[in-house]
Structures are given as structure tokens and as C-alpha cells.
Amino acid sequence: MSKTLILFSTVHGQTRKICDRIAEVMRGLDHEVTLMPLEQAPSLEGFDKVVLGASIRHGKHNSAVYQFIEQNLDALRSRAGAFFSVSLVARKQAKNTAATNPYMQDFLAKSSWRPELLEVFGGNLHYQGYSAMDRNIIRFIMWLTKGPTDPNTKVEYTDWQKVDRFSREIASMEILSR
């Protein structure tokens, strides 16, 4: 089977949790998977597929995501690829697809990489796990978007069935000839 590298950029851990699930599903389908944080990314040589997951913080993907893509663009283009974004905005039905999610559209506008698969997942809202500043910023955004504002709120918006489907789609991607 294929050798897949799964990289993640996360702030509070939900993107890592999603990547763990993708790796679990793919390993269950007899794929060899390597999972690591983006900042520890190895050479892409030896991998047939590359999956990159990135969370949103203060309305943006980490700049390291774009730096990695630009530094590895040729290698990424010569492999099967997938990208997903994790945000609280994706909790809303009108913004939970790659075509309708503003952060995915922003990613596509800023990135030269066009992976075969794109997806967005709702994140995890856990006010008590945030710094005081982040908690207040997120509560204000939630108030504006009619989301939960109780400071004791802890809600996971990730659709795990959608993650499983995405994982199977990655597993079934054809390996590009290099």
C-alpha cells in the first residue's frame, strides 16, 4: 500500500486529534502512515501522499503552513495530496464545505498548492482551555455569530463520520507517477 505523511499545525490540539483519527482509519486499511507536527516535517521523499491539516487562530492559518508549501511546492505537486482546515466557523452548515468556507477560500487564494482533496471540519470550543484574551475574543465572535457564549461551554463540533469519509478518500487517492 501507499506511504502517507500526515502533517498538522494546531493550536489547541483538535487538528492533531483529527489527524490521529485519519491515521487510524488509514492504518486500518493497511496504509503505512507517518504522523507529525508541521514544524518537524521530514523530506517528502519516500512518501506517496501528503496530508496537511491546519487550524485557524485569530482568523488565519499559521504562516508556517504557507512557508512549508512554498518550500516544498514541487515535491507536493508530484504527490497525491490533501489539505483540511479546522475552525469554529465550520460548525455552521452554510460554511462546512471547502467551497463555502471562507478560511478554505482564503487558503486557496494564498497558496500555490492545489491538492486533490480539500475538506473543512468544525473545531472544538472549550473556553476554559483558552487564555483570558482568547476566551474573550472567541466569546465576542460567538456572540456576533450567535454561537454559545457561556464561559463554561465545552463543545466538540468535529463531525467524525465526515473525518472517516475523508480518511477513506485519502486512502483511495491514486499515487501520482513521479
mmCIF file of N, CA, C and O in Angstrom, residues 6-19 35-41 51-57 60-69 83-87 107:
data_model
loop_
_atom_site.group_PDB
_atom_site.id
_atom_site.type_symbol
_atom_site.label_atom_id
_atom_site.label_comp_id
_atom_site.label_asym_id
_atom_site.label_seq_id
_atom_site.Cartn_x
_atom_site.Cartn_y
_atom_site.Cartn_z
ATOM 1 N N ILE A 6 1.269 12.533 7.185
ATOM 2 C CA ILE A 6 0.235 13.429 7.690
ATOM 3 C C ILE A 6 0.911 14.449 8.592
ATOM 4 O O ILE A 6 1.544 14.095 9.583
ATOM 5 N N LEU A 7 0.768 15.725 8.211
ATOM 6 C CA LEU A 7 1.344 16.831 8.964
ATOM 7 C C LEU A 7 0.231 17.698 9.528
ATOM 8 O O LEU A 7 -0.814 17.847 8.899
ATOM 9 N N PHE A 8 0.472 18.272 10.702
ATOM 10 C CA PHE A 8 -0.561 19.117 11.288
ATOM 11 C C PHE A 8 0.032 20.375 11.908
ATOM 12 O O PHE A 8 1.147 20.378 12.409
ATOM 13 N N SER A 9 -0.759 21.442 11.838
ATOM 14 C CA SER A 9 -0.489 22.706 12.510
ATOM 15 C C SER A 9 -1.697 22.951 13.403
ATOM 16 O O SER A 9 -2.812 23.128 12.905
ATOM 17 N N THR A 10 -1.475 22.934 14.703
ATOM 18 C CA THR A 10 -2.594 23.027 15.638
ATOM 19 C C THR A 10 -2.268 24.011 16.749
ATOM 20 O O THR A 10 -1.098 24.263 17.039
ATOM 21 N N VAL A 11 -3.295 24.563 17.360
ATOM 22 C CA VAL A 11 -3.117 25.474 18.480
ATOM 23 C C VAL A 11 -3.580 24.810 19.769
ATOM 24 O O VAL A 11 -2.838 24.732 20.744
ATOM 25 N N HIS A 12 -4.796 24.298 19.769
ATOM 26 C CA HIS A 12 -5.370 23.710 20.979
ATOM 27 C C HIS A 12 -5.515 22.191 20.897
ATOM 28 O O HIS A 12 -6.082 21.582 21.797
ATOM 29 N N GLY A 13 -5.043 21.576 19.811
ATOM 30 C CA GLY A 13 -4.989 20.124 19.741
ATOM 31 C C GLY A 13 -6.058 19.430 18.915
ATOM 32 O O GLY A 13 -5.946 18.227 18.663
ATOM 33 N N GLN A 14 -7.094 20.124 18.472
ATOM 34 C CA GLN A 14 -8.161 19.449 17.736
ATOM 35 C C GLN A 14 -7.681 18.966 16.365
ATOM 36 O O GLN A 14 -8.075 17.884 15.917
ATOM 37 N N THR A 15 -6.833 19.734 15.711
ATOM 38 C CA THR A 15 -6.311 19.311 14.405
ATOM 39 C C THR A 15 -5.484 18.055 14.570
ATOM 40 O O THR A 15 -5.578 17.128 13.761
ATOM 41 N N ARG A 16 -4.698 17.982 15.630
ATOM 42 C CA ARG A 16 -3.915 16.764 15.914
ATOM 43 C C ARG A 16 -4.862 15.584 16.151
ATOM 44 O O ARG A 16 -4.630 14.476 15.660
ATOM 45 N N LYS A 17 -5.928 15.814 16.883
ATOM 46 C CA LYS A 17 -6.897 14.749 17.167
ATOM 47 C C LYS A 17 -7.523 14.235 15.866
ATOM 48 O O LYS A 17 -7.695 13.025 15.681
ATOM 49 N N ILE A 18 -7.830 15.140 14.953
ATOM 50 C CA ILE A 18 -8.390 14.742 13.659
ATOM 51 C C ILE A 18 -7.346 13.946 12.867
ATOM 52 O O ILE A 18 -7.671 12.916 12.256
ATOM 53 N N CYS A 19 -6.104 14.397 12.886
ATOM 54 C CA CYS A 19 -5.035 13.672 12.185
ATOM 55 C C CYS A 19 -4.826 12.282 12.766
ATOM 56 O O CYS A 19 -4.581 11.321 12.024
ATOM 57 N N LEU A 35 2.899 10.326 11.044
ATOM 58 C CA LEU A 35 2.151 11.484 11.543
ATOM 59 C C LEU A 35 3.086 12.345 12.380
ATOM 60 O O LEU A 35 3.775 11.823 13.258
ATOM 61 N N MET A 36 3.122 13.652 12.093
ATOM 62 C CA MET A 36 3.967 14.538 12.898
ATOM 63 C C MET A 36 3.562 15.993 12.750
ATOM 64 O O MET A 36 2.891 16.363 11.792
ATOM 65 N N PRO A 37 4.006 16.823 13.714
ATOM 66 C CA PRO A 37 3.742 18.261 13.613
ATOM 67 C C PRO A 37 4.457 18.854 12.402
ATOM 68 O O PRO A 37 5.540 18.393 12.024
ATOM 69 N N LEU A 38 3.866 19.865 11.826
ATOM 70 C CA LEU A 38 4.421 20.511 10.643
ATOM 71 C C LEU A 38 5.865 20.957 10.861
ATOM 72 O O LEU A 38 6.712 20.790 9.991
ATOM 73 N N GLU A 39 6.143 21.495 12.044
ATOM 74 C CA GLU A 39 7.494 22.012 12.299
ATOM 75 C C GLU A 39 8.557 20.903 12.357
ATOM 76 O O GLU A 39 9.746 21.205 12.316
ATOM 77 N N GLN A 40 8.142 19.659 12.398
ATOM 78 C CA GLN A 40 9.086 18.539 12.383
ATOM 79 C C GLN A 40 9.056 17.779 11.054
ATOM 80 O O GLN A 40 9.577 16.676 10.949
ATOM 81 N N ALA A 41 8.460 18.372 10.039
ATOM 82 C CA ALA A 41 8.278 17.695 8.748
ATOM 83 C C ALA A 41 9.609 17.226 8.165
ATOM 84 O O ALA A 41 10.565 17.999 8.088
ATOM 85 N N VAL A 51 -0.724 14.688 3.471
ATOM 86 C CA VAL A 51 -1.940 15.277 4.021
ATOM 87 C C VAL A 51 -1.495 16.377 4.974
ATOM 88 O O VAL A 51 -0.625 16.149 5.820
ATOM 89 N N LEU A 52 -2.083 17.554 4.838
ATOM 90 C CA LEU A 52 -1.752 18.670 5.713
ATOM 91 C C LEU A 52 -3.035 19.187 6.337
ATOM 92 O O LEU A 52 -3.987 19.514 5.624
ATOM 93 N N GLY A 53 -3.066 19.218 7.661
ATOM 94 C CA GLY A 53 -4.204 19.757 8.401
ATOM 95 C C GLY A 53 -3.769 20.987 9.170
ATOM 96 O O GLY A 53 -2.699 20.994 9.782
ATOM 97 N N ALA A 54 -4.598 22.041 9.126
ATOM 98 C CA ALA A 54 -4.233 23.290 9.792
ATOM 99 C C ALA A 54 -5.446 23.923 10.456
ATOM 100 O O ALA A 54 -6.521 23.991 9.868
ATOM 101 N N SER A 55 -5.226 24.395 11.666
ATOM 102 C CA SER A 55 -6.296 25.077 12.388
ATOM 103 C C SER A 55 -6.251 26.572 12.121
ATOM 104 O O SER A 55 -5.266 27.106 11.616
ATOM 105 N N ILE A 56 -7.334 27.204 12.490
ATOM 106 C CA ILE A 56 -7.461 28.651 12.369
ATOM 107 C C ILE A 56 -7.258 29.270 13.740
ATOM 108 O O ILE A 56 -7.803 28.801 14.731
ATOM 109 N N ARG A 57 -6.465 30.326 13.782
ATOM 110 C CA ARG A 57 -6.285 31.107 15.017
ATOM 111 C C ARG A 57 -6.378 32.576 14.632
ATOM 112 O O ARG A 57 -5.652 33.035 13.756
ATOM 113 N N LYS A 60 -6.833 33.141 10.856
ATOM 114 C CA LYS A 60 -5.797 32.808 9.882
ATOM 115 C C LYS A 60 -5.196 31.432 10.142
ATOM 116 O O LYS A 60 -5.147 30.973 11.280
ATOM 117 N N HIS A 61 -4.710 30.821 9.058
ATOM 118 C CA HIS A 61 -3.852 29.648 9.207
ATOM 119 C C HIS A 61 -2.468 30.146 9.623
ATOM 120 O O HIS A 61 -2.075 31.261 9.270
ATOM 121 N N ASN A 62 -1.737 29.334 10.319
ATOM 122 C CA ASN A 62 -0.377 29.659 10.738
ATOM 123 C C ASN A 62 0.472 29.962 9.499
ATOM 124 O O ASN A 62 0.411 29.233 8.512
ATOM 125 N N SER A 63 1.273 30.999 9.547
ATOM 126 C CA SER A 63 2.126 31.352 8.399
ATOM 127 C C SER A 63 3.093 30.226 8.047
ATOM 128 O O SER A 63 3.525 30.111 6.899
ATOM 129 N N ALA A 64 3.427 29.365 9.013
ATOM 130 C CA ALA A 64 4.319 28.232 8.740
ATOM 131 C C ALA A 64 3.712 27.280 7.714
ATOM 132 O O ALA A 64 4.445 26.600 6.990
ATOM 133 N N VAL A 65 2.386 27.231 7.621
ATOM 134 C CA VAL A 65 1.711 26.381 6.634
ATOM 135 C C VAL A 65 2.090 26.845 5.228
ATOM 136 O O VAL A 65 2.489 26.047 4.371
ATOM 137 N N TYR A 66 2.000 28.134 4.996
ATOM 138 C CA TYR A 66 2.319 28.686 3.682
ATOM 139 C C TYR A 66 3.820 28.588 3.379
ATOM 140 O O TYR A 66 4.212 28.307 2.248
ATOM 141 N N GLN A 67 4.638 28.774 4.387
ATOM 142 C CA GLN A 67 6.090 28.649 4.203
ATOM 143 C C GLN A 67 6.456 27.220 3.803
ATOM 144 O O GLN A 67 7.253 27.004 2.889
ATOM 145 N N PHE A 68 5.874 26.237 4.490
ATOM 146 C CA PHE A 68 6.137 24.833 4.168
ATOM 147 C C PHE A 68 5.727 24.534 2.724
ATOM 148 O O PHE A 68 6.461 23.897 1.978
ATOM 149 N N ILE A 69 4.555 25.004 2.343
ATOM 150 C CA ILE A 69 4.059 24.746 0.986
ATOM 151 C C ILE A 69 5.005 25.351 -0.045
ATOM 152 O O ILE A 69 5.391 24.679 -1.010
ATOM 153 N N PHE A 83 -5.599 18.553 1.825
ATOM 154 C CA PHE A 83 -5.494 19.621 2.812
ATOM 155 C C PHE A 83 -6.836 19.768 3.500
ATOM 156 O O PHE A 83 -7.882 19.693 2.863
ATOM 157 N N PHE A 84 -6.788 19.971 4.822
ATOM 158 C CA PHE A 84 -8.024 20.290 5.535
ATOM 159 C C PHE A 84 -7.769 21.397 6.540
ATOM 160 O O PHE A 84 -6.663 21.582 7.034
ATOM 161 N N SER A 85 -8.827 22.138 6.798
ATOM 162 C CA SER A 85 -8.803 23.265 7.714
ATOM 163 C C SER A 85 -9.790 22.999 8.850
ATOM 164 O O SER A 85 -10.852 22.414 8.621
ATOM 165 N N VAL A 86 -9.414 23.425 10.049
ATOM 166 C CA VAL A 86 -10.257 23.218 11.234
ATOM 167 C C VAL A 86 -10.590 24.582 11.831
ATOM 168 O O VAL A 86 -9.687 25.370 12.129
ATOM 169 N N SER A 87 -11.883 24.849 11.988
ATOM 170 C CA SER A 87 -12.297 26.130 12.560
ATOM 171 C C SER A 87 -13.669 26.014 13.201
ATOM 172 O O SER A 87 -14.437 25.102 12.890
ATOM 173 N N PHE A 107 -7.234 30.234 2.003
ATOM 174 C CA PHE A 107 -6.089 29.351 1.774
ATOM 175 C C PHE A 107 -5.824 29.200 0.280
ATOM 176 O O PHE A 107 -4.679 29.321 -0.172
#
